Backbone as ProteinMPNN parsed JSONL, in Angstrom:
{"seq_chain_A": "XXXXXXXXXXXXXXXXXXXXXXXXXXXXXXXXXXXXXXXXXXXXXXXXXXXXXXXXXXXXXXXXXXXXXXXXXXXXXXXXXXXXXXXXXXXXXXXXXXXXXXXXXXXXXXXXXXXXXXXXXXXXXXXXXXXXXXXXXXXXXXXXXXXXXXXXXXXXXXXXXXXXXXXXXXXXXXXXXXXXXXXXXXXXXXXXXXXXXXXXXXXXXXXXXXXXXXXXXXXXX", "coords_chain_A": {"N_chain_A": [[84.687, 21.724, 168.645], [84.298, 25.128, 168.683], [82.082, 26.623, 166.189], [83.224, 29.307, 164.153], [81.978, 32.45, 164.32], [79.751, 34.146, 161.281], [80.551, 37.502, 160.146], [77.147, 39.305, 159.775], [75.436, 40.44, 157.217], [73.502, 43.417, 157.752], [69.916, 44.874, 157.051], [69.634, 48.293, 155.716], [68.15, 49.933, 157.076], [67.276, 49.021, 160.367], [64.852, 46.832, 161.916], [62.594, 47.196, 164.584], [61.456, 44.567, 165.692], [63.353, 42.881, 164.373], [65.608, 43.056, 166.339], [64.732, 42.396, 168.75], [64.25, 39.555, 168.162], [67.195, 38.954, 167.546], [69.09, 37.514, 168.777], [68.113, 34.851, 168.121], [67.695, 34.967, 165.584], [70.101, 35.486, 164.346], [71.814, 33.201, 165.267], [70.601, 31.376, 163.533], [70.887, 32.108, 161.016], [74.009, 31.946, 161.228], [73.934, 29.293, 160.746], [72.851, 28.42, 158.77], [73.688, 29.844, 156.671], [75.926, 28.324, 156.045], [75.27, 26.348, 154.648], [73.754, 24.681, 151.56], [71.199, 25.878, 151.405], [68.898, 28.015, 149.66], [68.046, 31.736, 149.91], [65.405, 32.032, 149.103], [64.069, 29.689, 149.21], [63.662, 29.294, 152.131], [62.148, 31.27, 152.441], [60.034, 30.271, 151.01], [59.711, 27.89, 153.046], [58.81, 29.442, 155.025], [56.263, 30.18, 154.204], [54.98, 27.953, 154.176], [55.146, 27.321, 157.416], [53.48, 29.164, 157.991], [51.093, 28.161, 156.813], [50.431, 25.865, 158.085], [50.628, 27.095, 160.784], [48.123, 28.375, 160.625], [46.309, 26.111, 160.442], [46.332, 25.103, 162.67], [45.36, 27.355, 164.286], [42.913, 26.891, 163.357], [41.34, 25.051, 164.684], [40.599, 26.01, 166.992], [40.665, 25.461, 169.733], [42.335, 25.596, 173.43], [44.917, 24.1, 173.404], [45.665, 23.835, 170.518], [45.757, 26.46, 169.911], [48.141, 27.142, 171.032], [50.161, 25.931, 169.565], [49.552, 26.732, 167.002], [50.491, 29.278, 167.624], [53.268, 28.94, 168.165], [54.307, 28.105, 165.622], [53.84, 30.232, 164.088], [55.367, 31.831, 165.166], [57.802, 30.86, 163.955], [57.407, 31.067, 161.316], [57.745, 33.743, 161.496], [60.397, 34.136, 162.69], [61.712, 33.042, 160.094], [61.148, 34.631, 158.375], [62.626, 36.789, 158.855], [65.056, 35.707, 158.545], [65.587, 35.273, 156.131], [65.991, 37.208, 154.954], [68.751, 38.081, 155.887], [70.146, 36.138, 155.251], [70.507, 36.105, 152.413], [71.428, 38.761, 152.031], [74.109, 38.174, 153.358], [75.224, 36.102, 152.071], [75.266, 37.404, 149.469], [73.216, 36.964, 147.597], [71.054, 38.381, 147.077], [68.173, 39.604, 145.2], [65.773, 41.091, 142.786], [63.654, 39.848, 142.553], [63.946, 38.009, 144.682], [63.478, 39.643, 146.709], [60.602, 40.806, 146.404], [59.316, 38.32, 146.475], [59.512, 37.724, 149.009], [58.054, 39.91, 150.025], [55.734, 39.437, 149.37], [55.446, 36.551, 150.617], [55.171, 37.115, 153.242], [52.552, 38.293, 153.417], [50.839, 36.35, 152.388], [51.34, 34.227, 154.329], [50.472, 35.648, 156.53], [47.631, 35.541, 155.92], [46.478, 33.31, 156.082], [47.178, 32.77, 158.599], [45.152, 34.246, 160.048], [43.278, 33.374, 158.524], [42.386, 31.218, 159.409], [42.106, 31.61, 162.129], [39.762, 32.777, 162.488], [38.558, 30.812, 161.307], [38.516, 29.001, 163.694], [37.737, 30.681, 165.637], [34.856, 30.938, 165.325], [34.136, 28.144, 165.114], [34.273, 27.269, 167.845], [32.932, 29.742, 169.122], [30.521, 29.558, 167.536], [29.062, 31.248, 166.462], [27.576, 33.249, 163.958], [28.391, 35.683, 163.216], [31.097, 36.308, 163.385], [32.366, 35.51, 161.35], [32.186, 37.335, 159.814], [33.113, 39.422, 160.976], [36.012, 38.624, 161.061], [36.484, 38.329, 158.365], [36.023, 40.852, 157.433], [38.361, 42.029, 159.104], [40.572, 40.354, 158.12], [40.205, 41.584, 155.138], [40.795, 44.3, 156.162], [43.623, 44.329, 157.072], [44.851, 43.078, 154.805], [44.426, 45.202, 153.016], [45.781, 47.407, 153.984], [48.379, 46.952, 154.021], [48.738, 46.314, 151.298], [48.407, 49.184, 150.529], [50.7, 50.561, 151.384], [52.388, 49.155, 149.993], [52.375, 49.85, 147.902], [52.921, 52.245, 147.662], [55.692, 53.174, 147.035], [55.666, 53.217, 144.481], [54.728, 55.542, 143.495], [56.026, 59.261, 142.923], [55.261, 60.844, 144.701], [54.827, 59.69, 147.199], [56.595, 57.794, 147.906], [58.747, 57.713, 149.59], [57.189, 58.462, 152.147], [56.151, 57.087, 154.853], [53.749, 55.798, 157.168], [54.12, 53.993, 159.308], [55.461, 53.736, 162.926], [58.115, 54.868, 164.542], [61.197, 54.305, 166.376], [63.708, 55.875, 167.78], [64.735, 55.906, 165.038], [64.308, 53.559, 164.6], [62.211, 51.426, 162.665], [58.825, 50.165, 163.175], [57.59, 47.637, 161.654], [54.388, 46.926, 160.128], [53.416, 44.672, 159.339], [54.908, 42.28, 160.809], [53.877, 43.28, 163.248], [51.225, 42.5, 163.335], [51.308, 39.943, 163.301], [52.424, 39.52, 165.903], [50.576, 40.644, 167.683], [48.096, 39.214, 167.235], [48.951, 36.305, 168.094], [49.394, 36.898, 170.768], [46.66, 37.532, 171.805], [46.192, 34.892, 171.079], [47.257, 33.52, 173.333], [46.154, 33.744, 175.342], [43.827, 32.942, 174.935], [41.921, 34.153, 173.529], [41.085, 35.083, 170.819], [39.02, 35.888, 169.254], [38.839, 38.502, 170.059], [40.965, 39.532, 168.661], [40.406, 39.501, 165.954], [37.918, 41.218, 166.28], [39.46, 43.573, 167.068], [41.311, 44.033, 164.831], [39.28, 44.74, 163.013], [37.889, 46.85, 163.861], [40.05, 48.651, 164.193], [41.726, 48.381, 162.21], [39.996, 49.077, 159.771], [39.688, 52.181, 160.579], [42.518, 52.404, 159.903], [43.46, 51.712, 157.256], [41.741, 54.084, 155.893], [42.803, 56.396, 157.383], [45.276, 55.787, 155.857], [44.643, 56.49, 153.232], [43.906, 59.049, 153.359], [46.129, 60.72, 154.302], [47.872, 60.16, 152.259], [46.246, 61.339, 150.171], [46.466, 63.952, 150.852], [49.438, 64.258, 150.547], [49.576, 64.212, 147.752], [48.119, 66.07, 146.933], [48.901, 69.171, 147.269], [48.405, 71.872, 149.486], [47.476, 74.974, 147.741], [48.929, 78.031, 148.424], [47.428, 81.153, 147.822], [48.608, 84.484, 146.732]], "CA_chain_A": [[85.264, 22.888, 168.009], [83.422, 26.153, 168.339], [82.556, 27.42, 164.758], [83.504, 30.942, 164.179], [80.499, 33.295, 163.559], [79.901, 34.685, 160.243], [79.361, 38.655, 160.192], [75.925, 38.997, 159.116], [74.77, 41.586, 156.918], [72.103, 44.022, 158.056], [69.441, 45.868, 155.974], [69.974, 49.461, 156.173], [67.139, 50.383, 157.83], [66.834, 48.192, 161.165], [63.415, 47.084, 162.628], [62.585, 46.827, 166.27], [61.099, 43.472, 165.498], [64.975, 42.15, 164.44], [66.264, 43.463, 167.147], [64.022, 41.426, 169.555], [64.812, 38.364, 167.77], [68.132, 38.824, 166.601], [69.919, 36.342, 169.135], [67.457, 33.469, 167.466], [68.06, 35.154, 163.962], [71.306, 35.219, 164.343], [72.119, 31.865, 165.526], [70.078, 30.389, 162.457], [71.816, 32.559, 160.19], [75.435, 31.616, 161.287], [74.219, 27.788, 160.674], [72.282, 28.053, 157.583], [74.411, 30.549, 155.968], [77.178, 27.425, 155.632], [74.431, 25.216, 153.702], [73.23, 25.114, 150.301], [69.878, 26.304, 151.277], [69.048, 29.775, 149.152], [67.13, 32.661, 150.677], [63.657, 32.008, 148.451], [63.609, 28.246, 150.094], [63.385, 29.905, 153.637], [60.802, 31.951, 152.497], [58.914, 29.28, 150.719], [59.412, 27.271, 154.429], [58.428, 30.154, 156.132], [54.846, 29.929, 154.244], [54.455, 26.656, 154.891], [54.633, 27.133, 158.655], [52.231, 30.043, 158.479], [50.023, 27.216, 156.753], [50.542, 24.899, 159.65], [49.746, 27.967, 162.063], [46.554, 28.565, 160.67], [45.66, 25.101, 160.927], [46.484, 24.99, 164.107], [44.45, 28.252, 164.525], [41.58, 26.659, 162.709], [40.62, 24.055, 165.708], [40.116, 26.712, 168.166], [40.813, 25.122, 171.039], [43.734, 26.426, 173.497], [46.223, 23.553, 172.844], [46.189, 23.996, 169.211], [46.15, 27.674, 169.684], [49.543, 27.366, 171.322], [50.715, 25.413, 168.497], [49.261, 27.943, 166.118], [51.689, 30.558, 168.171], [54.657, 28.116, 167.873], [54.225, 27.839, 164.145], [53.487, 31.598, 163.41], [56.515, 32.309, 165.728], [58.964, 29.841, 163.439], [57.245, 31.741, 160.13], [58.154, 34.956, 161.487], [61.396, 34.099, 162.538], [62.174, 32.6, 158.931], [60.983, 35.782, 157.433], [63.723, 37.619, 158.951], [66.48, 34.72, 158.386], [65.8, 34.943, 154.783], [66.946, 38.661, 154.173], [69.772, 37.944, 156.309], [70.971, 34.939, 154.426], [70.311, 36.57, 151.007], [72.698, 39.711, 152.048], [75.402, 37.699, 153.725], [75.681, 35.12, 150.787], [75.43, 38.302, 148.367], [72.131, 36.507, 146.789], [70.023, 39.329, 147.056], [67.549, 39.642, 144.18], [64.577, 41.835, 142.849], [62.511, 38.409, 142.8], [63.868, 37.622, 146.195], [62.617, 41.007, 147.785], [59.313, 40.836, 145.937], [58.881, 36.825, 146.982], [59.844, 37.802, 150.434], [56.997, 40.685, 150.518], [54.428, 38.166, 149.121], [55.144, 35.645, 151.483], [54.657, 37.862, 154.443], [51.161, 38.711, 153.215], [50.191, 34.924, 151.863], [51.323, 33.438, 155.793], [49.607, 36.161, 157.514], [46.366, 35.07, 155.625], [46.634, 31.692, 156.287], [46.847, 32.666, 160.046], [44.022, 34.972, 160.206], [41.762, 32.702, 157.883], [42.541, 29.984, 160.516], [41.784, 32.04, 163.46], [38.447, 33.309, 162.046], [37.445, 29.584, 161.153], [38.633, 28.847, 164.915], [36.676, 31.636, 166.796], [33.845, 30.466, 164.729], [34.092, 26.578, 165.472], [34.008, 27.567, 169.213], [31.725, 30.267, 169.683], [29.088, 28.903, 166.653], [28.398, 32.633, 166.352], [28.021, 33.592, 162.351], [28.985, 37.52, 162.95], [32.544, 36.417, 163.777], [32.763, 35.274, 160.098], [31.67, 38.728, 158.967], [34.167, 40.503, 161.536], [37.004, 37.862, 160.456], [36.582, 38.809, 156.8], [36.57, 42.587, 157.679], [39.761, 42.14, 159.796], [41.436, 40.2, 156.969], [40.482, 42.556, 154.636], [41.73, 45.717, 156.643], [45.074, 43.893, 157.047], [45.473, 42.998, 153.241], [44.522, 46.6, 151.976], [46.392, 48.227, 154.701], [49.696, 46.274, 153.571], [48.568, 46.873, 149.763], [48.692, 50.608, 150.251], [51.883, 50.579, 152.041], [53.603, 48.749, 149.606], [51.918, 50.529, 146.689], [53.181, 53.695, 147.818], [56.838, 52.947, 146.548], [55.121, 52.975, 142.61], [54.668, 57.168, 143.305], [57.06, 59.887, 143.742], [54.702, 61.706, 145.903], [54.669, 58.813, 148.305], [57.401, 56.601, 148.226], [59.036, 58.111, 150.8], [56.491, 58.323, 152.994], [55.745, 56.173, 156.174], [52.893, 56.035, 158.718], [55.168, 53.21, 160.366], [56.082, 54.532, 163.68], [59.633, 54.788, 164.496], [61.636, 54.673, 167.473], [65.144, 56.512, 167.108], [65.175, 55.709, 163.645], [63.915, 51.861, 164.405], [60.825, 51.109, 162.444], [57.735, 48.983, 163.593], [56.757, 47.003, 160.777], [52.895, 46.629, 160.722], [53.085, 42.755, 159.093], [55.08, 41.434, 161.81], [53.385, 43.252, 164.674], [49.815, 41.794, 163.209], [51.385, 38.624, 163.787], [52.54, 39.252, 167.611], [49.185, 40.986, 168.358], [47.19, 37.64, 167.289], [49.464, 35.466, 169.045], [49.227, 37.58, 172.258], [45.193, 37.013, 171.939], [45.561, 33.471, 171.166], [47.836, 32.826, 174.337], [45.152, 34.451, 176.395], [42.301, 32.204, 174.218], [41.016, 35.561, 173.257], [41.411, 34.826, 169.343], [37.881, 36.47, 168.605], [39.115, 39.952, 170.338], [42.187, 40.179, 167.86], [39.443, 39.914, 164.991], [37.418, 42.587, 166.365], [40.665, 44.81, 167.041], [41.641, 44.582, 163.68], [38.047, 44.575, 162.133], [37.551, 48.146, 163.933], [40.991, 49.876, 164.151], [41.717, 48.494, 161.013], [39.625, 50.287, 158.856], [40.192, 53.391, 160.76], [43.954, 52.513, 159.786], [43.327, 52.392, 155.609], [41.056, 55.307, 155.706], [44.109, 57.234, 157.476], [46.528, 55.822, 154.705], [44.068, 57.205, 152.217], [43.995, 60.597, 153.662], [47.323, 60.771, 154.17], [48.24, 60.209, 150.705], [45.743, 62.571, 149.499], [47.169, 65.353, 151.291], [50.351, 64.561, 149.916], [49.67, 64.293, 146.401], [47.098, 67.173, 146.788], [49.35, 69.865, 148.027], [47.294, 73.117, 149.603], [48.494, 75.748, 147.023], [48.777, 79.275, 148.894], [47.242, 82.456, 146.825], [49.142, 85.411, 147.047]], "C_chain_A": [[84.373, 23.858, 167.845], [83.426, 26.619, 166.838], [82.195, 28.924, 165.206], [82.023, 31.522, 163.416], [80.71, 34.147, 162.171], [79.694, 36.342, 160.275], [78.145, 38.507, 159.139], [75.695, 40.366, 158.851], [73.691, 42.397, 157.224], [71.623, 44.749, 156.838], [69.844, 47.221, 156.577], [69.314, 50.235, 157.166], [66.564, 49.272, 159.093], [65.362, 47.991, 161.66], [63.673, 46.569, 163.745], [62.087, 45.283, 166.302], [62.267, 42.529, 165.625], [65.268, 42.403, 165.387], [65.655, 42.573, 168.357], [64.466, 40.101, 169.175], [66.14, 38.014, 167.424], [68.918, 37.422, 167.456], [69.66, 35.268, 168.338], [68.052, 33.487, 165.671], [69.401, 34.754, 163.737], [72.214, 33.927, 164.333], [71.766, 30.76, 164.188], [70.826, 30.719, 161.44], [73.206, 31.965, 160.012], [75.181, 29.948, 160.953], [73.597, 27.635, 159.102], [72.972, 28.687, 156.35], [75.525, 29.554, 155.3], [76.571, 26.302, 154.763], [74.51, 25.764, 152.364], [72.201, 25.717, 150.068], [69.989, 27.79, 150.932], [68.024, 30.493, 149.959], [65.371, 32.133, 150.3], [63.277, 30.34, 148.938], [63.284, 28.492, 151.279], [62.462, 30.561, 153.451], [59.804, 31.367, 152.11], [58.384, 28.469, 152.074], [58.409, 28.495, 155.193], [56.431, 30.249, 155.604], [54.223, 28.616, 154.409], [53.968, 26.47, 156.316], [53.786, 28.086, 158.884], [50.837, 29.059, 157.753], [49.629, 26.291, 157.999], [49.736, 25.547, 160.739], [48.406, 28.271, 161.667], [45.539, 27.17, 160.825], [45.172, 25.117, 162.05], [45.343, 25.816, 164.878], [42.823, 27.745, 164.432], [40.669, 25.916, 163.679], [39.801, 24.735, 166.72], [40.321, 26.586, 169.37], [42.025, 25.539, 171.914], [44.663, 25.399, 173.282], [46.858, 23.663, 171.57], [46.277, 25.517, 169.188], [47.616, 28.005, 170.252], [50.614, 26.758, 170.235], [50.91, 26.528, 167.347], [50.558, 29.152, 166.407], [53.156, 30.278, 167.762], [55.114, 28.661, 166.386], [54.247, 29.159, 163.787], [54.702, 32.046, 163.895], [57.972, 31.749, 164.756], [58.776, 31.043, 162.036], [58.028, 33.174, 160.206], [59.591, 35.323, 161.482], [62.476, 34.068, 161.328], [62.151, 33.855, 158.199], [61.803, 36.997, 157.513], [64.95, 37.339, 158.758], [66.593, 35.283, 157.024], [66.603, 35.841, 154.022], [68.564, 38.696, 154.746], [70.76, 37.158, 155.876], [71.299, 35.583, 153.196], [71.591, 37.625, 151.156], [73.466, 39.35, 152.51], [75.714, 37.167, 152.663], [75.619, 35.896, 149.733], [74.51, 37.686, 147.434], [71.169, 37.005, 146.607], [69.594, 39.376, 145.526], [66.225, 40.315, 143.965], [63.045, 40.85, 143.08], [62.53, 38.185, 144.309], [63.205, 38.654, 147.006], [61.279, 40.829, 147.434], [58.514, 39.247, 146.728], [58.787, 37.219, 148.455], [58.443, 38.692, 151.348], [55.722, 40.008, 150.556], [54.212, 37.162, 150.182], [54.589, 36.156, 152.796], [53.258, 37.788, 154.522], [50.283, 37.158, 153.23], [50.357, 34.367, 153.491], [50.544, 34.009, 156.747], [47.688, 36.001, 156.901], [45.839, 33.899, 156.211], [46.253, 31.927, 158.099], [45.595, 33.09, 160.286], [42.639, 34.101, 159.438], [41.516, 31.396, 158.98], [41.983, 30.223, 161.668], [40.459, 32.402, 163.491], [37.423, 31.859, 162.045], [37.627, 28.85, 162.768], [37.538, 29.495, 165.976], [35.672, 31.399, 166.224], [33.305, 29.199, 165.125], [33.873, 26.569, 166.932], [33.105, 28.329, 169.773], [30.132, 29.934, 168.756], [28.392, 30.391, 166.588], [28.484, 33.171, 164.857], [28.908, 34.962, 162.52], [30.551, 37.499, 163.144], [33.059, 36.122, 162.349], [32.9, 36.561, 159.447], [33.157, 39.808, 159.464], [35.689, 39.927, 161.196], [37.271, 38.508, 159.172], [36.856, 40.191, 156.713], [38.164, 42.717, 157.937], [41.051, 41.683, 158.797], [41.633, 41.23, 155.816], [41.246, 43.778, 154.677], [42.991, 45.156, 156.227], [45.742, 43.651, 155.536], [45.403, 44.545, 152.642], [45.445, 47.743, 152.421], [48.175, 47.936, 154.061], [49.597, 46.719, 152.269], [48.817, 48.639, 149.591], [50.126, 51.104, 150.571], [52.722, 50.563, 150.946], [53.435, 49.412, 147.866], [52.789, 51.899, 146.544], [54.73, 53.961, 146.616], [56.721, 53.432, 144.93], [55.195, 54.75, 142.523], [55.579, 57.938, 143.953], [56.051, 60.395, 144.813], [54.679, 61.2, 147.249], [55.712, 57.935, 148.485], [58.368, 56.85, 149.04], [58.524, 58.331, 152.164], [56.038, 56.907, 154.036], [54.954, 56.256, 157.073], [53.497, 55.124, 159.595], [55.509, 53.947, 161.564], [57.554, 54.2, 163.832], [60.255, 55.252, 166.23], [63.165, 54.895, 167.712], [65.556, 55.98, 166.233], [65.007, 54.112, 163.536], [62.288, 51.916, 163.665], [60.016, 50.128, 162.93], [57.258, 48.347, 162.414], [55.15, 46.47, 161.231], [52.82, 44.748, 160.071], [53.319, 42.068, 160.046], [54.377, 41.85, 163.159], [51.931, 42.799, 164.439], [50.151, 40.484, 164.059], [51.591, 38.478, 165.478], [51.689, 39.795, 168.48], [48.262, 39.612, 168.348], [47.755, 36.557, 167.704], [49.412, 35.757, 170.869], [47.899, 37.372, 172.55], [45.012, 35.738, 171.935], [46.362, 32.791, 172.495], [46.962, 32.846, 175.124], [43.467, 33.457, 176.051], [41.307, 33.619, 173.962], [40.995, 35.484, 171.435], [40.226, 35.894, 168.862], [38.054, 38.165, 169.036], [40.155, 40.452, 169.259], [41.293, 40.18, 166.709], [38.745, 41.066, 165.233], [38.456, 43.819, 166.423], [40.796, 44.996, 165.633], [40.365, 44.806, 162.402], [37.643, 46.109, 162.197], [38.933, 49.026, 163.539], [41.677, 49.799, 162.725], [41.194, 49.234, 160.156], [39.381, 51.879, 159.048], [41.699, 53.231, 159.99], [44.034, 52.717, 158.212], [42.747, 53.414, 155.423], [42.062, 56.354, 155.883], [44.854, 57.328, 156.116], [45.65, 56.473, 153.79], [43.859, 58.611, 152.163], [45.357, 61.161, 153.964], [47.691, 60.98, 152.961], [47.386, 61.595, 149.999], [46.323, 63.923, 150.1], [48.717, 65.732, 150.463], [50.633, 64.594, 148.658], [48.474, 65.278, 145.928], [47.398, 68.472, 147.773], [48.397, 71.479, 148.259], [48.269, 73.971, 148.734], [47.731, 77.224, 147.632], [48.52, 80.248, 148.007], [47.797, 83.417, 147.778], [50.233, 86.195, 146.145]], "O_chain_A": [[83.556, 23.694, 166.939], [84.465, 26.948, 166.267], [81.447, 29.475, 166.013], [81.345, 31.18, 162.447], [81.759, 34.767, 161.995], [78.508, 36.619, 160.455], [78.111, 37.874, 158.084], [75.693, 41.284, 159.672], [72.658, 41.87, 156.812], [72.313, 45.157, 155.903], [70.306, 47.322, 157.713], [69.839, 51.036, 157.94], [65.505, 48.687, 158.869], [64.677, 49.004, 161.803], [64.566, 45.776, 164.046], [62.553, 44.749, 167.309], [62.388, 41.665, 166.493], [65.255, 41.248, 165.813], [66.56, 41.968, 168.932], [65.137, 39.51, 170.021], [66.356, 36.874, 167.014], [69.272, 36.432, 166.815], [70.589, 34.653, 167.813], [68.526, 32.645, 164.909], [69.75, 33.809, 163.029], [73.133, 33.701, 163.546], [72.368, 29.726, 163.894], [71.466, 29.841, 160.86], [73.595, 31.544, 158.923], [76.205, 29.268, 160.893], [73.954, 26.706, 158.378], [72.885, 28.206, 155.22], [76.007, 29.836, 154.203], [77.277, 25.445, 154.232], [75.04, 26.81, 151.992], [71.941, 26.159, 148.949], [70.719, 28.62, 151.474], [67.208, 29.866, 150.634], [64.443, 31.945, 151.087], [62.102, 29.971, 148.951], [62.378, 27.746, 151.65], [61.667, 30.562, 154.391], [58.695, 31.638, 152.57], [57.191, 28.31, 152.336], [57.384, 28.245, 155.828], [55.52, 30.353, 156.426], [53.063, 28.38, 154.749], [52.956, 25.851, 156.645], [53.209, 28.039, 159.97], [49.692, 29.258, 158.157], [48.573, 26.199, 158.625], [48.773, 25.128, 161.381], [47.566, 28.414, 162.556], [44.369, 27.16, 161.205], [44.004, 25.139, 162.438], [44.601, 25.361, 165.749], [41.863, 28.064, 165.133], [39.446, 26.041, 163.613], [38.738, 24.355, 167.211], [40.185, 27.535, 170.142], [42.956, 25.913, 171.201], [45.631, 25.957, 172.767], [48.069, 23.628, 171.352], [47.004, 25.909, 168.275], [48.185, 29.05, 169.935], [51.775, 27.159, 170.161], [51.944, 27.037, 166.915], [51.302, 29.694, 165.589], [53.973, 31.033, 167.234], [56.037, 29.431, 166.12], [54.954, 29.231, 162.782], [55.307, 32.749, 163.085], [59.07, 32.277, 164.933], [59.712, 31.775, 161.714], [58.725, 33.656, 159.312], [60.117, 36.218, 160.821], [63.569, 34.633, 161.295], [63.078, 34.139, 157.44], [61.828, 37.938, 156.72], [65.872, 38.155, 158.739], [67.676, 35.781, 156.716], [67.397, 35.699, 153.092], [69.459, 39.26, 154.117], [71.967, 37.346, 156.029], [72.497, 35.604, 152.914], [72.631, 37.421, 150.53], [74.321, 40.222, 152.351], [76.634, 37.742, 152.081], [75.914, 35.266, 148.718], [74.903, 37.794, 146.272], [70.254, 36.413, 146.035], [70.447, 39.222, 144.652], [65.433, 40.191, 144.899], [61.927, 41.074, 143.543], [61.545, 38.16, 145.048], [62.426, 38.384, 147.919], [60.613, 40.647, 148.453], [57.448, 39.19, 147.342], [57.741, 36.898, 149.021], [57.964, 38.501, 152.466], [54.88, 39.986, 151.453], [53.096, 36.893, 150.628], [53.625, 35.621, 153.344], [52.705, 37.305, 155.511], [49.305, 36.918, 153.939], [49.263, 34.027, 153.941], [49.979, 33.375, 157.639], [46.727, 36.382, 157.57], [44.747, 33.76, 156.763], [45.321, 31.398, 158.705], [44.834, 32.259, 160.782], [41.44, 34.174, 159.704], [40.449, 30.814, 159.174], [41.405, 29.34, 162.301], [39.919, 32.351, 164.596], [36.274, 31.685, 162.45], [36.724, 28.053, 163.023], [36.794, 28.969, 166.804], [34.938, 31.98, 167.023], [32.123, 29.108, 165.458], [33.127, 25.651, 167.271], [32.451, 27.94, 170.742], [28.988, 30.044, 169.197], [27.171, 30.51, 166.68], [29.606, 33.566, 164.542], [29.985, 35.154, 161.955], [31.208, 38.537, 163.073], [34.213, 36.486, 162.119], [33.74, 36.758, 158.569], [33.887, 40.547, 158.804], [36.571, 40.775, 161.063], [38.28, 39.192, 158.998], [37.768, 40.67, 156.038], [38.986, 43.305, 157.234], [42.118, 42.279, 158.652], [42.725, 41.693, 155.487], [42.002, 44.264, 153.836], [43.453, 45.443, 155.122], [46.883, 43.971, 155.204], [46.27, 44.98, 151.885], [45.832, 48.69, 151.735], [48.945, 48.844, 153.748], [50.406, 47.599, 151.974], [49.345, 49.17, 148.614], [50.6, 52.056, 149.951], [53.568, 51.424, 150.705], [54.253, 49.378, 146.947], [53.198, 52.425, 145.508], [54.762, 54.731, 145.656], [57.655, 53.951, 144.319], [55.701, 55.245, 141.516], [56.004, 57.713, 145.087], [56.388, 60.144, 145.97], [54.558, 61.896, 148.257], [55.58, 57.213, 149.474], [59.022, 55.825, 149.231], [59.24, 58.382, 153.163], [55.623, 55.838, 153.588], [55.382, 56.879, 158.044], [53.425, 55.442, 160.782], [55.958, 55.051, 161.257], [58.071, 53.268, 163.217], [59.889, 56.158, 166.979], [63.825, 53.863, 167.837], [66.677, 55.475, 166.294], [65.463, 53.467, 162.592], [61.341, 52.459, 164.235], [60.596, 49.063, 163.144], [56.109, 48.739, 162.209], [54.801, 45.864, 162.244], [52.116, 43.86, 160.551], [52.483, 41.262, 160.456], [54.253, 41.039, 164.077], [51.31, 42.699, 165.497], [49.589, 40.057, 165.067], [51.086, 37.601, 166.178], [51.763, 39.655, 169.701], [47.816, 39.087, 169.369], [46.979, 35.601, 167.718], [49.402, 34.987, 171.829], [47.756, 36.96, 173.701], [44.06, 35.21, 172.509], [46.142, 31.602, 172.728], [46.867, 31.823, 175.802], [42.43, 33.376, 176.709], [40.134, 33.821, 174.276], [40.689, 36.631, 171.11], [40.578, 36.755, 168.056], [37.445, 39.013, 168.384], [40.214, 41.65, 168.981], [41.427, 41.31, 166.239], [38.902, 41.993, 164.438], [38.234, 44.892, 165.863], [40.424, 46.07, 165.158], [40.556, 44.982, 161.199], [37.21, 46.717, 161.219], [38.899, 49.937, 162.712], [42.109, 50.787, 162.13], [41.884, 50.138, 159.685], [39.03, 52.67, 158.173], [41.972, 54.263, 159.377], [44.585, 53.734, 157.791], [43.292, 53.997, 154.485], [42.327, 57.141, 154.974], [45.059, 58.33, 155.43], [46.287, 57.475, 153.463], [43.67, 59.263, 151.136], [45.46, 62.365, 153.732], [47.84, 62.149, 152.603], [47.886, 62.582, 149.459], [46.527, 64.882, 149.357], [49.105, 66.796, 149.979], [51.751, 64.936, 148.275], [47.983, 65.274, 144.799], [46.669, 68.852, 148.69], [47.842, 72.068, 147.331], [49.494, 73.874, 148.812], [46.555, 77.555, 147.483], [49.433, 80.366, 147.191], [47.692, 83.43, 149.005], [50.772, 87.214, 146.576]]}, "name": "protein", "num_of_chains": 1, "seq": "XXXXXXXXXXXXXXXXXXXXXXXXXXXXXXXXXXXXXXXXXXXXXXXXXXXXXXXXXXXXXXXXXXXXXXXXXXXXXXXXXXXXXXXXXXXXXXXXXXXXXXXXXXXXXXXXXXXXXXXXXXXXXXXXXXXXXXXXXXXXXXXXXXXXXXXXXXXXXXXXXXXXXXXXXXXXXXXXXXXXXXXXXXXXXXXXXXXXXXXXXXXXXXXXXXXXXXXXXXXXX"}
């Protein structure tokens, strides 16, 4: 007997990543929404998947990198599903929204920490530890600045995230996808260099943009 699909409640502002993964997230949501599993449990499970992904990335060898990619994708999917279940089951809460936001940063940290360790194990180049540390710092500070803007009136409605026809491209999820692409081609060190270089420009650009928003130029006349 075919199970009747439940109408899933979407977030007000859709994200492009959610559209790409929708067939998978819709399927999981329709199954999990019928269980007693709550959204926060799914969020916790996404952190565990991120930790396992980071462990596999830490080995640095190609077979383990593929496993790291698989578990990182599971973490990403669960990060999308928990919100859908919360809205569909009317279990949204301030803590749930905060926990979801924090979880996204925790499993990204595990993944990139593992990627840095793995790249170092393969290359035996100490400089990769410096590059990896800078990459992790950049990703963390960019996320921090983005989340902090809602606390201030001058920037709470501002976003530097690119949009396509009203659909946002979230930085946190995009970071995971980029890491996974480099990992598939066994070029994790390139991902670390990428975020070490361009990530630095990213948070500097954020600070400059907020400076302009918070200090409007007064025209004399």
